JSON list of C-alpha atoms in Angstrom, two decimals:
[
{"chain": "C", "resi": 78, "resn": "ALA", "atom": "CA", "xyz": [-3.97, 37.70, -23.53]},
{"chain": "C", "resi": 79, "resn": "GLN", "atom": "CA", "xyz": [-1.18, 35.72, -22.41]},
{"chain": "C", "resi": 80, "resn": "LYS", "atom": "CA", "xyz": [2.26, 36.94, -24.30]},
{"chain": "C", "resi": 81, "resn": "VAL", "atom": "CA", "xyz": [6.25, 36.65, -23.65]},
{"chain": "C", "resi": 82, "resn": "THR", "atom": "CA", "xyz": [8.18, 39.40, -25.19]},
{"chain": "C", "resi": 83, "resn": "GLN", "atom": "CA", "xyz": [11.97, 39.13, -25.54]},
{"chain": "C", "resi": 84, "resn": "ALA", "atom": "CA", "xyz": [12.82, 42.16, -27.19]},
{"chain": "C", "resi": 85, "resn": "GLN", "atom": "CA", "xyz": [16.51, 41.60, -27.51]},
{"chain": "C", "resi": 86, "resn": "THR", "atom": "CA", "xyz": [16.92, 39.71, -30.71]},
{"chain": "C", "resi": 87, "resn": "GLU", "atom": "CA", "xyz": [20.71, 39.27, -30.48]},
{"chain": "C", "resi": 88, "resn": "ILE", "atom": "CA", "xyz": [23.40, 40.37, -28.10]},
{"chain": "C", "resi": 89, "resn": "SER", "atom": "CA", "xyz": [26.93, 39.79, -28.38]},
{"chain": "C", "resi": 90, "resn": "VAL", "atom": "CA", "xyz": [29.73, 39.96, -25.68]},
{"chain": "C", "resi": 91, "resn": "VAL", "atom": "CA", "xyz": [33.14, 39.65, -24.86]},
{"chain": "C", "resi": 92, "resn": "GLU", "atom": "CA", "xyz": [34.11, 36.48, -22.69]},
{"chain": "C", "resi": 93, "resn": "LYS", "atom": "CA", "xyz": [34.09, 37.71, -18.85]},
{"chain": "C", "resi": 94, "resn": "GLU", "atom": "CA", "xyz": [31.44, 40.41, -19.38]},
{"chain": "C", "resi": 95, "resn": "ASP", "atom": "CA", "xyz": [28.13, 40.19, -17.67]},
{"chain": "C", "resi": 96, "resn": "VAL", "atom": "CA", "xyz": [25.14, 40.19, -19.78]},
{"chain": "C", "resi": 97, "resn": "THR", "atom": "CA", "xyz": [21.07, 40.46, -18.74]},
{"chain": "C", "resi": 98, "resn": "LEU", "atom": "CA", "xyz": [18.42, 38.94, -20.93]},
{"chain": "C", "resi": 99, "resn": "ASP", "atom": "CA", "xyz": [15.29, 41.03, -20.64]},
{"chain": "C", "resi": 100, "resn": "CYS", "atom": "CA", "xyz": [12.03, 39.07, -20.21]},
{"chain": "C", "resi": 101, "resn": "VAL", "atom": "CA", "xyz": [8.58, 40.86, -20.03]},
{"chain": "C", "resi": 102, "resn": "TYR", "atom": "CA", "xyz": [5.42, 38.94, -19.88]},
{"chain": "C", "resi": 103, "resn": "GLU", "atom": "CA", "xyz": [1.61, 39.57, -20.00]},
{"chain": "C", "resi": 104, "resn": "THR", "atom": "CA", "xyz": [-0.94, 37.18, -18.00]},
{"chain": "C", "resi": 105, "resn": "ARG", "atom": "CA", "xyz": [-4.12, 37.72, -16.66]},
{"chain": "C", "resi": 106, "resn": "ASP", "atom": "CA", "xyz": [-3.81, 34.79, -14.23]},
{"chain": "C", "resi": 107, "resn": "THR", "atom": "CA", "xyz": [-2.86, 35.32, -10.49]},
{"chain": "C", "resi": 108, "resn": "THR", "atom": "CA", "xyz": [-1.05, 31.94, -10.39]},
{"chain": "C", "resi": 109, "resn": "TYR", "atom": "CA", "xyz": [1.66, 31.31, -12.93]},
{"chain": "C", "resi": 110, "resn": "TYR", "atom": "CA", "xyz": [4.89, 29.99, -13.86]},
{"chain": "C", "resi": 111, "resn": "LEU", "atom": "CA", "xyz": [7.94, 31.32, -15.38]},
{"chain": "C", "resi": 112, "resn": "PHE", "atom": "CA", "xyz": [11.02, 29.34, -17.19]},
{"chain": "C", "resi": 113, "resn": "TRP", "atom": "CA", "xyz": [14.11, 29.90, -19.13]},
{"chain": "C", "resi": 114, "resn": "TYR", "atom": "CA", "xyz": [15.28, 27.52, -21.56]},
{"chain": "C", "resi": 115, "resn": "LYS", "atom": "CA", "xyz": [18.86, 27.40, -23.17]},
{"chain": "C", "resi": 116, "resn": "GLN", "atom": "CA", "xyz": [18.77, 26.04, -26.89]},
{"chain": "C", "resi": 117, "resn": "PRO", "atom": "CA", "xyz": [22.67, 25.40, -28.02]},
{"chain": "C", "resi": 118, "resn": "PRO", "atom": "CA", "xyz": [23.54, 24.79, -31.41]},
{"chain": "C", "resi": 119, "resn": "SER", "atom": "CA", "xyz": [22.75, 21.44, -31.32]},
{"chain": "C", "resi": 120, "resn": "GLY", "atom": "CA", "xyz": [18.98, 22.43, -31.28]},
{"chain": "C", "resi": 121, "resn": "GLU", "atom": "CA", "xyz": [18.08, 20.39, -27.89]},
{"chain": "C", "resi": 122, "resn": "LEU", "atom": "CA", "xyz": [16.48, 22.87, -25.49]},
{"chain": "C", "resi": 123, "resn": "VAL", "atom": "CA", "xyz": [17.41, 22.68, -21.92]},
{"chain": "C", "resi": 124, "resn": "PHE", "atom": "CA", "xyz": [15.40, 23.71, -18.98]},
{"chain": "C", "resi": 125, "resn": "LEU", "atom": "CA", "xyz": [17.24, 26.19, -16.66]},
{"chain": "C", "resi": 126, "resn": "ILE", "atom": "CA", "xyz": [14.96, 27.58, -14.16]},
{"chain": "C", "resi": 127, "resn": "ARG", "atom": "CA", "xyz": [11.41, 27.33, -12.96]},
{"chain": "C", "resi": 128, "resn": "ARG", "atom": "CA", "xyz": [9.78, 30.14, -11.08]},
{"chain": "C", "resi": 129, "resn": "ASN", "atom": "CA", "xyz": [6.16, 30.57, -9.40]},
{"chain": "C", "resi": 130, "resn": "SER", "atom": "CA", "xyz": [4.36, 33.80, -9.25]},
{"chain": "C", "resi": 131, "resn": "PHE", "atom": "CA", "xyz": [3.98, 33.97, -5.51]},
{"chain": "C", "resi": 132, "resn": "ASP", "atom": "CA", "xyz": [7.92, 33.58, -5.39]},
{"chain": "C", "resi": 133, "resn": "GLU", "atom": "CA", "xyz": [9.55, 36.95, -5.95]},
{"chain": "C", "resi": 134, "resn": "GLN", "atom": "CA", "xyz": [12.87, 35.71, -4.26]},
{"chain": "C", "resi": 135, "resn": "ASN", "atom": "CA", "xyz": [15.82, 36.18, -6.79]},
{"chain": "C", "resi": 136, "resn": "GLU", "atom": "CA", "xyz": [17.63, 33.14, -7.70]},
{"chain": "C", "resi": 137, "resn": "ILE", "atom": "CA", "xyz": [21.34, 32.68, -8.24]},
{"chain": "C", "resi": 138, "resn": "SER", "atom": "CA", "xyz": [22.97, 29.32, -9.55]},
{"chain": "C", "resi": 139, "resn": "GLY", "atom": "CA", "xyz": [26.82, 29.84, -9.94]},
{"chain": "C", "resi": 140, "resn": "ARG", "atom": "CA", "xyz": [27.23, 32.43, -12.87]},
{"chain": "C", "resi": 141, "resn": "TYR", "atom": "CA", "xyz": [23.41, 32.68, -13.47]},
{"chain": "C", "resi": 142, "resn": "SER", "atom": "CA", "xyz": [21.26, 34.30, -11.87]},
{"chain": "C", "resi": 143, "resn": "TRP", "atom": "CA", "xyz": [17.49, 35.33, -12.06]},
{"chain": "C", "resi": 144, "resn": "ASN", "atom": "CA", "xyz": [15.63, 38.64, -11.01]},
{"chain": "C", "resi": 145, "resn": "PHE", "atom": "CA", "xyz": [11.71, 38.22, -10.84]},
{"chain": "C", "resi": 146, "resn": "GLN", "atom": "CA", "xyz": [9.63, 41.42, -10.42]},
{"chain": "C", "resi": 147, "resn": "LYS", "atom": "CA", "xyz": [5.82, 40.98, -10.60]},
{"chain": "C", "resi": 148, "resn": "SER", "atom": "CA", "xyz": [5.66, 44.87, -10.41]},
{"chain": "C", "resi": 149, "resn": "THR", "atom": "CA", "xyz": [6.99, 45.39, -14.23]},
{"chain": "C", "resi": 150, "resn": "SER", "atom": "CA", "xyz": [6.01, 41.68, -15.01]},
{"chain": "C", "resi": 151, "resn": "SER", "atom": "CA", "xyz": [9.70, 41.06, -15.78]},
{"chain": "C", "resi": 152, "resn": "PHE", "atom": "CA", "xyz": [11.74, 38.06, -15.37]},
{"chain": "C", "resi": 153, "resn": "ASN", "atom": "CA", "xyz": [15.25, 38.97, -15.96]},
{"chain": "C", "resi": 154, "resn": "PHE", "atom": "CA", "xyz": [18.15, 36.62, -16.40]},
{"chain": "C", "resi": 155, "resn": "THR", "atom": "CA", "xyz": [21.95, 37.54, -16.04]},
{"chain": "C", "resi": 156, "resn": "ILE", "atom": "CA", "xyz": [24.94, 35.79, -16.98]},
{"chain": "C", "resi": 157, "resn": "THR", "atom": "CA", "xyz": [27.94, 36.93, -14.68]},
{"chain": "C", "resi": 158, "resn": "ALA", "atom": "CA", "xyz": [31.51, 36.48, -16.40]},
{"chain": "C", "resi": 159, "resn": "SER", "atom": "CA", "xyz": [30.36, 35.16, -19.51]},
{"chain": "C", "resi": 160, "resn": "GLN", "atom": "CA", "xyz": [31.81, 32.19, -21.26]},
{"chain": "C", "resi": 161, "resn": "VAL", "atom": "CA", "xyz": [31.91, 30.77, -25.04]},
{"chain": "C", "resi": 162, "resn": "VAL", "atom": "CA", "xyz": [29.99, 27.91, -23.81]},
{"chain": "C", "resi": 163, "resn": "ASP", "atom": "CA", "xyz": [27.17, 30.34, -22.91]},
{"chain": "C", "resi": 164, "resn": "SER", "atom": "CA", "xyz": [26.41, 31.02, -26.61]},
{"chain": "C", "resi": 165, "resn": "ALA", "atom": "CA", "xyz": [22.98, 29.98, -27.42]},
{"chain": "C", "resi": 166, "resn": "VAL", "atom": "CA", "xyz": [19.42, 30.87, -28.02]},
{"chain": "C", "resi": 167, "resn": "TYR", "atom": "CA", "xyz": [17.35, 31.69, -24.77]},
{"chain": "C", "resi": 168, "resn": "PHE", "atom": "CA", "xyz": [13.72, 31.32, -24.41]},
{"chain": "C", "resi": 169, "resn": "CYS", "atom": "CA", "xyz": [11.65, 32.62, -21.68]},
{"chain": "C", "resi": 170, "resn": "ALA", "atom": "CA", "xyz": [8.16, 30.89, -21.45]},
{"chain": "C", "resi": 171, "resn": "LEU", "atom": "CA", "xyz": [5.20, 31.48, -19.35]},
{"chain": "C", "resi": 172, "resn": "SER", "atom": "CA", "xyz": [2.90, 28.77, -18.34]},
{"chain": "C", "resi": 173, "resn": "GLU", "atom": "CA", "xyz": [-0.86, 29.82, -16.34]},
{"chain": "C", "resi": 174, "resn": "ARG", "atom": "CA", "xyz": [-2.58, 27.58, -13.79]},
{"chain": "C", "resi": 175, "resn": "VAL", "atom": "CA", "xyz": [-5.89, 27.51, -15.69]},
{"chain": "C", "resi": 176, "resn": "ARG", "atom": "CA", "xyz": [-4.49, 26.68, -18.83]},
{"chain": "C", "resi": 177, "resn": "THR", "atom": "CA", "xyz": [-2.45, 23.04, -18.26]},
{"chain": "C", "resi": 178, "resn": "ASP", "atom": "CA", "xyz": [-2.07, 22.78, -22.12]},
{"chain": "C", "resi": 179, "resn": "LYS", "atom": "CA", "xyz": [0.24, 25.38, -23.24]},
{"chain": "C", "resi": 180, "resn": "LEU", "atom": "CA", "xyz": [4.04, 26.82, -22.74]},
{"chain": "C", "resi": 181, "resn": "ILE", "atom": "CA", "xyz": [3.97, 30.41, -24.08]},
{"chain": "C", "resi": 182, "resn": "PHE", "atom": "CA", "xyz": [7.40, 30.92, -25.36]},
{"chain": "C", "resi": 183, "resn": "GLY", "atom": "CA", "xyz": [9.17, 34.35, -26.10]},
{"chain": "C", "resi": 184, "resn": "THR", "atom": "CA", "xyz": [11.25, 34.55, -29.78]},
{"chain": "C", "resi": 185, "resn": "GLY", "atom": "CA", "xyz": [14.20, 34.34, -27.93]},
{"chain": "C", "resi": 186, "resn": "THR", "atom": "CA", "xyz": [17.58, 35.85, -27.66]},
{"chain": "C", "resi": 187, "resn": "ARG", "atom": "CA", "xyz": [20.33, 34.91, -29.35]},
{"chain": "C", "resi": 188, "resn": "LEU", "atom": "CA", "xyz": [23.54, 35.40, -27.02]},
{"chain": "C", "resi": 189, "resn": "GLN", "atom": "CA", "xyz": [26.95, 35.39, -29.00]},
{"chain": "C", "resi": 190, "resn": "VAL", "atom": "CA", "xyz": [29.97, 35.42, -26.57]},
{"chain": "C", "resi": 191, "resn": "PHE", "atom": "CA", "xyz": [33.34, 36.18, -28.39]},
{"chain": "C", "resi": 192, "resn": "PRO", "atom": "CA", "xyz": [36.62, 35.07, -27.05]},
{"chain": "N", "resi": 199, "resn": "ASP", "atom": "CA", "xyz": [20.20, 6.83, -19.83]},
{"chain": "N", "resi": 200, "resn": "GLY", "atom": "CA", "xyz": [16.46, 8.48, -19.62]},
{"chain": "N", "resi": 201, "resn": "GLY", "atom": "CA", "xyz": [15.60, 11.07, -22.51]},
{"chain": "N", "resi": 202, "resn": "ILE", "atom": "CA", "xyz": [14.03, 11.50, -25.50]},
{"chain": "N", "resi": 203, "resn": "THR", "atom": "CA", "xyz": [15.05, 10.52, -28.71]},
{"chain": "N", "resi": 204, "resn": "GLN", "atom": "CA", "xyz": [13.91, 11.96, -32.19]},
{"chain": "N", "resi": 205, "resn": "SER", "atom": "CA", "xyz": [14.47, 10.39, -35.41]},
{"chain": "N", "resi": 206, "resn": "PRO", "atom": "CA", "xyz": [15.80, 11.34, -37.98]},
{"chain": "N", "resi": 207, "resn": "LYS", "atom": "CA", "xyz": [17.93, 14.35, -37.24]},
{"chain": "N", "resi": 208, "resn": "TYR", "atom": "CA", "xyz": [17.82, 15.61, -41.07]},
{"chain": "N", "resi": 209, "resn": "LEU", "atom": "CA", "xyz": [14.65, 14.79, -43.46]},
{"chain": "N", "resi": 210, "resn": "PHE", "atom": "CA", "xyz": [14.16, 15.89, -46.82]},
{"chain": "N", "resi": 211, "resn": "ARG", "atom": "CA", "xyz": [10.55, 15.42, -48.56]},
{"chain": "N", "resi": 212, "resn": "LYS", "atom": "CA", "xyz": [9.37, 16.12, -51.92]},
{"chain": "N", "resi": 213, "resn": "GLU", "atom": "CA", "xyz": [6.13, 18.16, -52.20]},
{"chain": "N", "resi": 214, "resn": "GLY", "atom": "CA", "xyz": [2.68, 16.37, -51.79]},
{"chain": "N", "resi": 215, "resn": "GLN", "atom": "CA", "xyz": [4.34, 13.54, -49.62]},
{"chain": "N", "resi": 216, "resn": "ASN", "atom": "CA", "xyz": [3.56, 12.58, -46.02]},
{"chain": "N", "resi": 217, "resn": "VAL", "atom": "CA", "xyz": [5.97, 12.16, -43.69]},
{"chain": "N", "resi": 218, "resn": "THR", "atom": "CA", "xyz": [6.22, 11.08, -40.23]},
{"chain": "N", "resi": 219, "resn": "LEU", "atom": "CA", "xyz": [8.73, 11.90, -37.26]},
{"chain": "N", "resi": 220, "resn": "SER", "atom": "CA", "xyz": [9.45, 10.08, -34.48]},
{"chain": "N", "resi": 221, "resn": "CYS", "atom": "CA", "xyz": [9.59, 11.01, -31.06]},
{"chain": "N", "resi": 222, "resn": "GLU", "atom": "CA", "xyz": [10.41, 8.21, -27.96]},
{"chain": "N", "resi": 223, "resn": "GLN", "atom": "CA", "xyz": [10.73, 9.06, -24.45]},
{"chain": "N", "resi": 224, "resn": "ASN", "atom": "CA", "xyz": [11.58, 6.79, -21.45]},
{"chain": "N", "resi": 225, "resn": "LEU", "atom": "CA", "xyz": [11.25, 8.90, -18.67]},
{"chain": "N", "resi": 226, "resn": "ASN", "atom": "CA", "xyz": [7.89, 7.30, -17.89]},
{"chain": "N", "resi": 227, "resn": "HIS", "atom": "CA", "xyz": [6.05, 10.97, -18.61]},
{"chain": "N", "resi": 228, "resn": "ASP", "atom": "CA", "xyz": [2.40, 11.10, -19.01]},
{"chain": "N", "resi": 229, "resn": "ALA", "atom": "CA", "xyz": [2.42, 14.21, -21.37]},
{"chain": "N", "resi": 230, "resn": "MET", "atom": "CA", "xyz": [4.35, 14.73, -24.71]},
{"chain": "N", "resi": 231, "resn": "TYR", "atom": "CA", "xyz": [3.95, 17.65, -27.21]},
{"chain": "N", "resi": 232, "resn": "TRP", "atom": "CA", "xyz": [5.00, 18.50, -30.88]},
{"chain": "N", "resi": 233, "resn": "TYR", "atom": "CA", "xyz": [6.41, 22.17, -31.67]},
{"chain": "N", "resi": 234, "resn": "ARG", "atom": "CA", "xyz": [7.50, 23.95, -34.81]},
{"chain": "N", "resi": 235, "resn": "GLN", "atom": "CA", "xyz": [10.52, 26.29, -34.76]},
{"chain": "N", "resi": 236, "resn": "ASP", "atom": "CA", "xyz": [10.79, 28.75, -37.44]},
{"chain": "N", "resi": 237, "resn": "PRO", "atom": "CA", "xyz": [13.69, 31.12, -37.51]},
{"chain": "N", "resi": 238, "resn": "GLY", "atom": "CA", "xyz": [13.69, 33.84, -35.58]},
{"chain": "N", "resi": 239, "resn": "GLN", "atom": "CA", "xyz": [10.41, 32.87, -33.93]},
{"chain": "N", "resi": 240, "resn": "GLY", "atom": "CA", "xyz": [9.51, 31.33, -30.51]},
{"chain": "N", "resi": 241, "resn": "LEU", "atom": "CA", "xyz": [8.18, 27.71, -30.49]},
{"chain": "N", "resi": 242, "resn": "ARG", "atom": "CA", "xyz": [4.47, 27.09, -31.40]},
{"chain": "N", "resi": 243, "resn": "LEU", "atom": "CA", "xyz": [2.78, 24.28, -29.88]},
{"chain": "N", "resi": 244, "resn": "ILE", "atom": "CA", "xyz": [1.64, 21.61, -32.82]},
{"chain": "N", "resi": 245, "resn": "TYR", "atom": "CA", "xyz": [-0.31, 18.78, -30.78]},
{"chain": "N", "resi": 246, "resn": "TYR", "atom": "CA", "xyz": [-0.22, 17.63, -27.15]},
{"chain": "N", "resi": 247, "resn": "SER", "atom": "CA", "xyz": [-0.81, 14.55, -25.44]},
{"chain": "N", "resi": 248, "resn": "GLN", "atom": "CA", "xyz": [-1.54, 14.56, -21.72]},
{"chain": "N", "resi": 249, "resn": "ILE", "atom": "CA", "xyz": [-2.21, 10.66, -21.73]},
{"chain": "N", "resi": 250, "resn": "VAL", "atom": "CA", "xyz": [-2.21, 7.56, -23.74]},
{"chain": "N", "resi": 251, "resn": "ASN", "atom": "CA", "xyz": [-4.96, 7.31, -26.35]},
{"chain": "N", "resi": 252, "resn": "ASP", "atom": "CA", "xyz": [-5.70, 11.07, -26.20]},
{"chain": "N", "resi": 253, "resn": "PHE", "atom": "CA", "xyz": [-4.37, 14.13, -27.70]},
{"chain": "N", "resi": 254, "resn": "GLN", "atom": "CA", "xyz": [-5.43, 17.84, -28.56]},
{"chain": "N", "resi": 255, "resn": "LYS", "atom": "CA", "xyz": [-4.87, 20.43, -31.49]},
{"chain": "N", "resi": 256, "resn": "GLY", "atom": "CA", "xyz": [-2.24, 22.92, -30.43]},
{"chain": "N", "resi": 257, "resn": "ASP", "atom": "CA", "xyz": [-2.02, 26.76, -32.13]},
{"chain": "N", "resi": 258, "resn": "ILE", "atom": "CA", "xyz": [-0.98, 25.31, -35.50]},
{"chain": "N", "resi": 259, "resn": "ALA", "atom": "CA", "xyz": [-2.49, 21.91, -35.99]},
{"chain": "N", "resi": 260, "resn": "GLU", "atom": "CA", "xyz": [-3.62, 22.23, -39.35]},
{"chain": "N", "resi": 261, "resn": "GLY", "atom": "CA", "xyz": [-1.83, 19.92, -41.92]},
{"chain": "N", "resi": 262, "resn": "TYR", "atom": "CA", "xyz": [-0.56, 17.79, -39.25]},
{"chain": "N", "resi": 263, "resn": "SER", "atom": "CA", "xyz": [-1.65, 14.70, -37.32]},
{"chain": "N", "resi": 264, "resn": "VAL", "atom": "CA", "xyz": [-0.62, 12.85, -34.17]},
{"chain": "N", "resi": 265, "resn": "SER", "atom": "CA", "xyz": [-1.25, 9.23, -32.20]},
{"chain": "N", "resi": 266, "resn": "ARG", "atom": "CA", "xyz": [-0.58, 8.26, -29.07]},
{"chain": "N", "resi": 267, "resn": "GLU", "atom": "CA", "xyz": [-1.27, 4.25, -29.03]},
{"chain": "N", "resi": 268, "resn": "LYS", "atom": "CA", "xyz": [2.02, 3.86, -26.48]},
{"chain": "N", "resi": 269, "resn": "LYS", "atom": "CA", "xyz": [2.81, 6.46, -23.70]},
{"chain": "N", "resi": 270, "resn": "GLU", "atom": "CA", "xyz": [6.66, 6.34, -24.77]},
{"chain": "N", "resi": 271, "resn": "SER", "atom": "CA", "xyz": [5.69, 7.31, -28.41]},
{"chain": "N", "resi": 272, "resn": "PHE", "atom": "CA", "xyz": [4.03, 10.11, -30.03]},
{"chain": "N", "resi": 273, "resn": "PRO", "atom": "CA", "xyz": [4.66, 10.16, -33.77]},
{"chain": "N", "resi": 274, "resn": "LEU", "atom": "CA", "xyz": [4.10, 13.39, -35.83]},
{"chain": "N", "resi": 275, "resn": "THR", "atom": "CA", "xyz": [2.74, 12.92, -39.25]},
{"chain": "N", "resi": 276, "resn": "VAL", "atom": "CA", "xyz": [2.83, 16.19, -41.55]},
{"chain": "N", "resi": 277, "resn": "THR", "atom": "CA", "xyz": [0.91, 15.68, -44.43]},
{"chain": "N", "resi": 278, "resn": "SER", "atom": "CA", "xyz": [0.78, 17.45, -47.91]},
{"chain": "N", "resi": 279, "resn": "ALA", "atom": "CA", "xyz": [-2.03, 19.96, -46.47]},
{"chain": "N", "resi": 280, "resn": "GLN", "atom": "CA", "xyz": [0.62, 21.48, -44.68]},
{"chain": "N", "resi": 281, "resn": "LYS", "atom": "CA", "xyz": [1.62, 24.67, -46.82]},
{"chain": "N", "resi": 282, "resn": "ASN", "atom": "CA", "xyz": [4.99, 25.64, -45.36]},
{"chain": "N", "resi": 283, "resn": "PRO", "atom": "CA", "xyz": [6.48, 22.45, -43.58]},
{"chain": "N", "resi": 284, "resn": "THR", "atom": "CA", "xyz": [10.21, 23.25, -43.99]},
{"chain": "N", "resi": 285, "resn": "ALA", "atom": "CA", "xyz": [11.01, 23.73, -40.08]},
{"chain": "N", "resi": 286, "resn": "PHE", "atom": "CA", "xyz": [12.86, 22.39, -37.12]},
{"chain": "N", "resi": 287, "resn": "TYR", "atom": "CA", "xyz": [10.33, 20.42, -35.03]},
{"chain": "N", "resi": 288, "resn": "LEU", "atom": "CA", "xyz": [10.76, 19.64, -31.36]},
{"chain": "N", "resi": 289, "resn": "CYS", "atom": "CA", "xyz": [9.25, 16.79, -29.44]},
{"chain": "N", "resi": 290, "resn": "ALA", "atom": "CA", "xyz": [9.00, 17.50, -25.50]},
{"chain": "N", "resi": 291, "resn": "SER", "atom": "CA", "xyz": [7.73, 15.71, -22.63]},
{"chain": "N", "resi": 292, "resn": "SER", "atom": "CA", "xyz": [6.51, 16.29, -18.80]},
{"chain": "N", "resi": 293, "resn": "ILE", "atom": "CA", "xyz": [5.52, 14.07, -15.88]},
{"chain": "N", "resi": 294, "resn": "ASN", "atom": "CA", "xyz": [2.40, 15.05, -16.28]},
{"chain": "N", "resi": 295, "resn": "ALA", "atom": "CA", "xyz": [0.47, 18.02, -18.19]},
{"chain": "N", "resi": 296, "resn": "ASN", "atom": "CA", "xyz": [0.05, 20.51, -14.66]},
{"chain": "N", "resi": 297, "resn": "SER", "atom": "CA", "xyz": [1.58, 23.71, -15.67]},
{"chain": "N", "resi": 298, "resn": "TYR", "atom": "CA", "xyz": [4.44, 23.96, -13.22]},
{"chain": "N", "resi": 299, "resn": "ASN", "atom": "CA", "xyz": [5.85, 21.01, -14.48]},
{"chain": "N", "resi": 300, "resn": "GLU", "atom": "CA", "xyz": [9.04, 21.72, -16.73]},
{"chain": "N", "resi": 301, "resn": "GLN", "atom": "CA", "xyz": [9.27, 20.18, -20.37]},
{"chain": "N", "resi": 302, "resn": "PHE", "atom": "CA", "xyz": [11.81, 18.22, -21.31]},
{"chain": "N", "resi": 303, "resn": "PHE", "atom": "CA", "xyz": [13.16, 18.22, -24.98]},
{"chain": "N", "resi": 304, "resn": "GLY", "atom": "CA", "xyz": [14.25, 16.09, -27.88]},
{"chain": "N", "resi": 305, "resn": "PRO", "atom": "CA", "xyz": [16.98, 17.03, -30.21]},
{"chain": "N", "resi": 306, "resn": "GLY", "atom": "CA", "xyz": [14.79, 18.00, -32.90]},
{"chain": "N", "resi": 307, "resn": "THR", "atom": "CA", "xyz": [14.17, 17.00, -36.40]},
{"chain": "N", "resi": 308, "resn": "ARG", "atom": "CA", "xyz": [14.96, 19.47, -39.02]},
{"chain": "N", "resi": 309, "resn": "LEU", "atom": "CA", "xyz": [12.67, 18.90, -42.23]},
{"chain": "N", "resi": 310, "resn": "THR", "atom": "CA", "xyz": [12.98, 20.45, -45.68]},
{"chain": "N", "resi": 311, "resn": "VAL", "atom": "CA", "xyz": [10.88, 20.27, -48.62]},
{"chain": "N", "resi": 312, "resn": "LEU", "atom": "CA", "xyz": [12.53, 20.35, -51.72]}
]
């Protein structure tokens, strides 16, 4: 069965600290896609990144970086030098090639960055 | 500006009443989705539509209905049969229903049943 687990319900850090949000997934498909979305207090989900199962290269985008490891079924997200504007709920999600009708979301991690 | 609009932002309903949530997109996307979000939970799929005049049930379709008469519009009706309708409802769209496409989300409607 497909499943996405975000074990960290809430994380609090002080500005400029680095923080890693964990995501572990389960799937039987060999081709799948992983996503991260950010949900700021306004409520609208914002797409951050997509990664397919054949591309294990880590990705960096400014202060954001993602570490994809198929061996541990993880797709972790790190924010370097966190800022108050990073405060949001972050969702990891899984989409399988054979099931084009569903995006499986984790329960989200609420990140609070204090000044 | 291209995007997804949802209205109203806040909606109050009395028990036993049906209510319709609006979702419009001008991104020319074929696929549209409705999700429900409850506190501390991820998003759960209610209904989705891959193309005009077609839609399928998601994981929690009971007590909800949809229509897709136009490409731009995908309204969701919360009926009196929905036992616990108080939640945050998010509409999304994607270019098509292929699994690699990211979904774009609207700002959401917070429904409260009084």
